[in-house]
Every structure is written in structure tokens, then in C-alpha cells.
Tab-separated table of C-alpha atoms in Angstrom:
chain	number	residue	atom	x	y	z
A	1	MET	CA	-0.192	14.031	-39.202
A	2	GLU	CA	-3.645	12.493	-39.643
A	3	LYS	CA	-6.634	14.734	-38.424
A	4	SER	CA	-7.998	12.059	-36.312
A	5	GLN	CA	-4.550	12.201	-34.465
A	6	GLU	CA	-4.841	16.055	-34.306
A	7	LEU	CA	-7.964	15.753	-32.763
A	8	ALA	CA	-6.896	13.119	-30.293
A	9	LEU	CA	-4.201	15.174	-29.291
A	10	SER	CA	-6.156	18.406	-28.740
A	11	GLN	CA	-8.560	16.259	-26.642
A	12	MET	CA	-6.020	14.652	-24.659
A	13	ARG	CA	-4.277	18.117	-23.575
A	14	LYS	CA	-7.805	19.099	-22.195
A	15	SER	CA	-8.187	16.078	-20.296
A	16	VAL	CA	-4.789	16.470	-18.900
A	17	GLU	CA	-5.450	19.938	-17.435
A	18	LYS	CA	-9.009	18.407	-15.935
A	19	LEU	CA	-6.825	16.021	-14.073
A	20	GLY	CA	-4.537	18.548	-12.710
A	21	GLY	CA	-1.772	18.131	-14.962
A	22	PHE	CA	0.037	20.242	-17.468
A	23	ALA	CA	0.860	19.485	-21.260
A	24	GLU	CA	2.058	22.764	-22.625
A	25	ASN	CA	5.773	22.142	-22.266
A	26	TYR	CA	5.408	19.038	-24.150
A	27	GLY	CA	5.230	18.573	-27.870
A	28	ASP	CA	2.774	16.455	-29.969
A	29	PRO	CA	5.531	13.381	-30.296
A	30	THR	CA	5.661	12.909	-26.466
A	31	LEU	CA	1.904	13.016	-26.139
A	32	MET	CA	1.425	10.704	-28.817
A	33	ARG	CA	3.492	8.104	-27.039
A	34	PHE	CA	0.932	7.852	-24.378
A	35	LEU	CA	-1.865	7.977	-26.782
A	36	ILE	CA	-0.153	4.966	-28.830
A	37	ALA	CA	0.234	3.117	-25.330
A	38	ARG	CA	-3.372	3.211	-24.659
A	39	SER	CA	-4.927	2.654	-28.161
A	40	MET	CA	-5.689	6.203	-28.629
A	41	ASP	CA	-8.315	6.458	-25.676
A	42	THR	CA	-7.426	10.132	-24.962
A	43	ASP	CA	-8.978	9.553	-21.418
A	44	LYS	CA	-6.885	6.767	-20.386
A	45	ALA	CA	-3.928	8.440	-22.131
A	46	ALA	CA	-4.261	11.759	-20.080
A	47	LYS	CA	-4.513	9.771	-16.788
A	48	MET	CA	-1.250	7.908	-17.702
A	49	PHE	CA	0.662	10.955	-18.564
A	50	VAL	CA	-0.401	12.764	-15.327
A	51	GLN	CA	0.473	9.690	-13.219
A	52	TRP	CA	4.029	9.914	-15.129
A	53	GLN	CA	4.267	13.401	-14.137
A	54	LYS	CA	3.458	12.802	-10.494
A	55	TRP	CA	6.070	9.912	-10.532
A	56	ARG	CA	8.718	11.814	-12.447
A	57	ASP	CA	8.258	14.728	-9.798
A	58	ALA	CA	8.557	12.433	-6.810
A	59	LEU	CA	11.460	10.111	-7.752
A	60	VAL	CA	13.434	12.642	-10.127
A	61	PRO	CA	12.648	15.939	-8.803
A	62	SER	CA	15.815	17.881	-10.176
A	63	GLY	CA	15.262	16.039	-13.430
A	64	PHE	CA	18.017	13.736	-13.466
A	65	ILE	CA	19.475	11.046	-11.023
A	66	PRO	CA	23.081	11.823	-9.920
A	67	ASP	CA	25.708	9.355	-9.881
A	68	SER	CA	26.237	9.762	-6.061
A	69	GLU	CA	22.912	8.554	-5.438
A	70	ILE	CA	23.527	5.130	-7.323
A	71	GLN	CA	26.841	4.308	-6.456
A	72	ASP	CA	26.444	0.698	-5.679
A	73	GLU	CA	24.636	-0.192	-8.841
A	74	LEU	CA	27.078	1.714	-11.183
A	75	GLY	CA	30.015	0.075	-9.517
A	76	ALA	CA	28.802	-3.361	-11.007
A	77	LYS	CA	29.248	-2.258	-14.525
A	78	LYS	CA	26.500	-4.384	-15.590
A	79	ILE	CA	24.955	-1.901	-18.235
A	80	TYR	CA	26.462	0.073	-21.066
A	81	LEU	CA	25.672	1.735	-24.210
A	82	GLN	CA	26.952	0.068	-27.583
A	83	GLY	CA	26.470	2.546	-30.078
A	84	LEU	CA	23.404	2.707	-32.454
A	85	SER	CA	21.257	-0.002	-34.352
A	86	LYS	CA	20.636	0.103	-37.900
A	87	LYS	CA	17.386	2.132	-37.359
A	88	GLY	CA	19.472	4.714	-35.313
A	89	PHE	CA	18.278	3.663	-31.901
A	90	PRO	CA	20.658	3.508	-29.034
A	91	ILE	CA	21.768	0.009	-27.857
A	92	MET	CA	21.650	-0.675	-24.137
A	93	VAL	CA	23.476	-4.028	-23.121
A	94	VAL	CA	22.573	-5.445	-19.638
A	95	LYS	CA	25.131	-8.186	-18.540
A	96	GLY	CA	23.191	-10.686	-16.321
A	97	SER	CA	26.297	-12.300	-14.871
A	98	LYS	CA	27.074	-8.947	-13.106
A	99	HIS	CA	23.622	-8.488	-11.544
A	100	PHE	CA	23.222	-9.353	-8.127
A	101	PRO	CA	19.689	-8.793	-6.427
A	102	SER	CA	19.795	-5.383	-4.632
A	103	LYS	CA	19.229	-4.783	-1.000
A	104	ASP	CA	18.542	-1.434	-1.619
A	105	GLN	CA	15.241	-1.185	-3.680
A	106	PRO	CA	14.852	2.345	-3.915
A	107	GLN	CA	18.518	2.979	-5.230
A	108	PHE	CA	17.808	0.028	-7.697
A	109	LYS	CA	14.944	1.782	-9.257
A	110	LYS	CA	16.729	5.184	-9.558
A	111	PHE	CA	19.342	3.302	-11.266
A	112	ILE	CA	16.505	1.999	-13.737
A	113	VAL	CA	15.647	5.393	-14.367
A	114	HIS	CA	19.319	6.775	-14.816
A	115	ILE	CA	20.103	4.230	-17.199
A	116	LEU	CA	16.843	4.582	-19.291
A	117	ASP	CA	17.213	8.384	-19.502
A	118	LYS	CA	20.984	8.434	-20.157
A	119	THR	CA	20.102	5.856	-23.073
A	120	ILE	CA	17.428	8.054	-24.446
A	121	ALA	CA	19.812	11.042	-24.263
A	122	SER	CA	22.260	9.380	-26.195
A	123	SER	CA	20.017	9.147	-29.395
A	124	PHE	CA	19.642	12.899	-29.835
A	125	LYS	CA	21.876	16.163	-30.202
A	126	GLY	CA	20.176	19.405	-28.884
A	127	ARG	CA	16.650	19.315	-27.897
A	128	GLU	CA	14.660	16.182	-27.127
A	129	ILE	CA	11.839	15.372	-29.809
A	130	GLY	CA	10.053	13.044	-27.571
A	131	ASP	CA	9.486	10.076	-29.688
A	132	GLU	CA	13.112	8.481	-29.597
A	133	LYS	CA	13.072	4.737	-28.713
A	134	LEU	CA	16.101	2.297	-27.569
A	135	VAL	CA	17.087	-1.398	-28.065
A	136	GLY	CA	17.762	-3.364	-25.354
A	137	ILE	CA	20.165	-6.615	-25.212
A	138	LEU	CA	19.730	-8.852	-22.099
A	139	ASP	CA	22.904	-11.068	-22.218
A	140	LEU	CA	22.636	-14.060	-20.113
A	141	LYS	CA	25.686	-15.747	-20.883
A	142	ASP	CA	27.464	-17.162	-17.722
A	143	ILE	CA	24.670	-16.319	-15.335
A	144	SER	CA	24.117	-18.560	-12.304
A	145	TYR	CA	21.232	-18.893	-10.011
A	146	LYS	CA	22.947	-16.121	-7.649
A	147	ASN	CA	22.518	-13.716	-10.641
A	148	VAL	CA	18.652	-14.547	-11.069
A	149	ASP	CA	16.429	-11.738	-10.146
A	150	ALA	CA	12.926	-12.008	-11.329
A	151	ARG	CA	12.069	-8.758	-9.424
A	152	ALA	CA	14.464	-6.437	-10.952
A	153	LEU	CA	13.460	-7.754	-14.699
A	154	ILE	CA	9.778	-7.066	-13.576
A	155	THR	CA	10.690	-3.785	-12.105
A	156	GLY	CA	12.353	-2.491	-15.338
A	157	PHE	CA	9.881	-3.668	-17.812
A	158	GLN	CA	7.052	-2.286	-15.608
A	159	PHE	CA	8.897	1.271	-15.649
A	160	LEU	CA	9.111	0.993	-19.291
A	161	GLN	CA	5.380	0.438	-19.694
A	162	ALA	CA	3.996	2.890	-17.262
A	163	TYR	CA	6.572	5.688	-17.476
A	164	TYR	CA	8.592	5.164	-20.881
A	165	PRO	CA	5.549	3.997	-23.097
A	166	GLU	CA	6.635	3.315	-26.528
A	167	ARG	CA	10.365	3.931	-25.969
A	168	LEU	CA	11.300	0.317	-26.275
A	169	ALA	CA	11.811	-0.576	-29.864
A	170	ARG	CA	13.111	-3.905	-29.261
A	171	CYS	CA	14.675	-6.172	-26.664
A	172	TYR	CA	16.546	-9.138	-27.378
A	173	ILE	CA	17.385	-11.854	-24.837
A	174	VAL	CA	20.441	-13.789	-25.668
A	175	HIS	CA	22.284	-16.987	-24.079
A	176	MET	CA	19.357	-17.899	-22.272
A	177	PRO	CA	20.015	-20.877	-20.076
A	178	ARG	CA	17.205	-23.776	-19.567
A	179	PHE	CA	16.999	-23.082	-16.152
A	180	PHE	CA	16.021	-19.389	-16.605
A	181	VAL	CA	13.045	-20.411	-18.907
A	182	SER	CA	10.767	-20.680	-15.823
A	183	VAL	CA	11.964	-17.554	-14.537
A	184	TRP	CA	11.262	-15.643	-17.657
A	185	LYS	CA	7.748	-17.469	-17.922
A	186	MET	CA	6.947	-15.895	-14.470
A	187	VAL	CA	8.547	-12.432	-15.474
A	188	SER	CA	6.113	-12.498	-18.708
A	189	TYR	CA	3.207	-12.933	-16.530
A	190	PHE	CA	3.371	-9.148	-15.280
A	191	LEU	CA	4.110	-7.709	-18.818
A	192	GLU	CA	1.613	-6.044	-21.168
A	193	LYS	CA	0.954	-7.794	-24.332
A	194	ALA	CA	2.418	-5.022	-26.511
A	195	THR	CA	5.604	-5.193	-24.343
A	196	LEU	CA	6.125	-8.827	-24.954
A	197	GLU	CA	5.554	-8.441	-28.496
A	198	LYS	CA	8.749	-6.403	-28.563
A	199	ILE	CA	10.929	-8.786	-26.814
A	200	LYS	CA	12.545	-11.664	-28.805
A	201	ILE	CA	14.419	-14.557	-27.475
A	202	VAL	CA	17.526	-15.296	-29.630
A	203	ILE	CA	17.776	-19.174	-29.875
A	204	ASN	CA	18.262	-20.737	-33.526
A	205	ASP	CA	20.183	-19.604	-36.525
A	206	GLU	CA	17.286	-17.607	-38.196
A	207	GLU	CA	16.677	-15.571	-34.888
A	208	ARG	CA	20.227	-14.859	-34.532
A	209	ARG	CA	20.323	-13.575	-38.220
A	210	ASP	CA	17.563	-11.181	-37.609
A	211	PHE	CA	19.119	-10.123	-34.555
A	212	ILE	CA	22.305	-9.217	-35.995
A	213	GLN	CA	20.721	-7.731	-39.211
A	214	ASP	CA	18.767	-5.383	-36.827
A	215	ILE	CA	21.460	-4.286	-34.748
A	216	GLY	CA	24.448	-4.490	-37.265
A	217	GLU	CA	27.311	-6.885	-37.014
A	218	GLU	CA	29.634	-4.212	-36.823
A	219	THR	CA	27.902	-2.462	-33.576
A	220	LEU	CA	27.589	-5.901	-31.623
A	221	PRO	CA	30.271	-6.526	-29.018
A	222	GLU	CA	32.392	-9.683	-29.587
């Protein structure tokens, strides 16, 4: 680790304590994610970290979301894990055709946390390091207008930005129909530049080859 990074981590820990948070139980890789997300600005990173702790304590007081609290969302079977990418990142596949706008937003938000936590946890055995990442595949094959849910997409990506910084290695969107282009433009408006740069829409043969090369053909579902 570079001297400048060590200094930034030390300053961030002090800033976290001043803001009423606690960082002693977290390793450098975890704190570094927040620093990178805030361009190594220690004060902004500390503020983001403390906000994450408060959010986590409020939404996930027991440390995890039990299945019993998200039965409706789990029943749709719209998200599943699909092995590891070539770089060793767990792959989360989202089937857009199985999603319908939720009438219970608190449950949907818990569902997002549940899925992200499970995906990240699948990338390590034993103790979490703190810098684990994931790959997302949003499959829009066979979706219709009744499956469209811009609010859900915005919520999911904003959770990744605000509460899971630097966890997203890459997100691929496949089989995007024409009518969804306008929806995606609206969703993109709410996303940070750093997040948008990690999202790739697979359309032509070259993009498909890059997608398969990154994921691994043997790992992709048929």
C-alpha cells in the first residue's frame, strides 16, 4: 500500500470518530472502498461511511435480512447466482421478465439488501476481506410493459452507489428491447458517472464477445 493511501486511511478513521461513527472493527480494504468512491477525499469518505453505518443499523439491525421478511419477492425467483466470472467475481443474474413492480417498497428494499449481501458472501470462505466485488447481468429477454419498473432499477443502483461502494465490478444488460431504451435513459439520469461506466449494454457481436470473455462461456446460463 502506498504511503498516501496509508495516510488517507488514518485521517479517515479519525474523521469517522469525530462524526460519531466507529471504524476500529473494519479493515483497510473496507475503508478504501469508501475512499475510492469519494476520490480519496477523507472527509467525504468518512461522512459516507457513517451514513452507511446508520443506514445499516436501521434497515439490517440483526446483521442480515431473514427470508421470512421478503417472502413475496423471493417467491418470484427473479434473481439467482450463477457461479464466478473469469476474475473470480460472483455473478448475479436478474430476469426482468419475472419482475413486477412491488406494492410493498420496504420489503423490496430489504430484498435488494438480502440479494446483494448473499452475492457478496458467496465470493469468500471464512472471514470477509472487505474489497469483494460482484458482476450483475440484467436479462431483459421476453419483458413486456408490465415488467418495466424504473423505480426498482434506480433504487437498486442507488443502493450500490451509496451503501455498497466499489462492490460492482461490472453490470451487463442483455436482450434490451427498443421500447426499453427510453426507460434506461431516465434511469441513467439518477446514476453517478462512475456507476454508468461499469454498466455495459450488450448489443453487437463485439460487445457479445467481450461479455462472454469476461464472464466465461462455461459459466453463462443457456
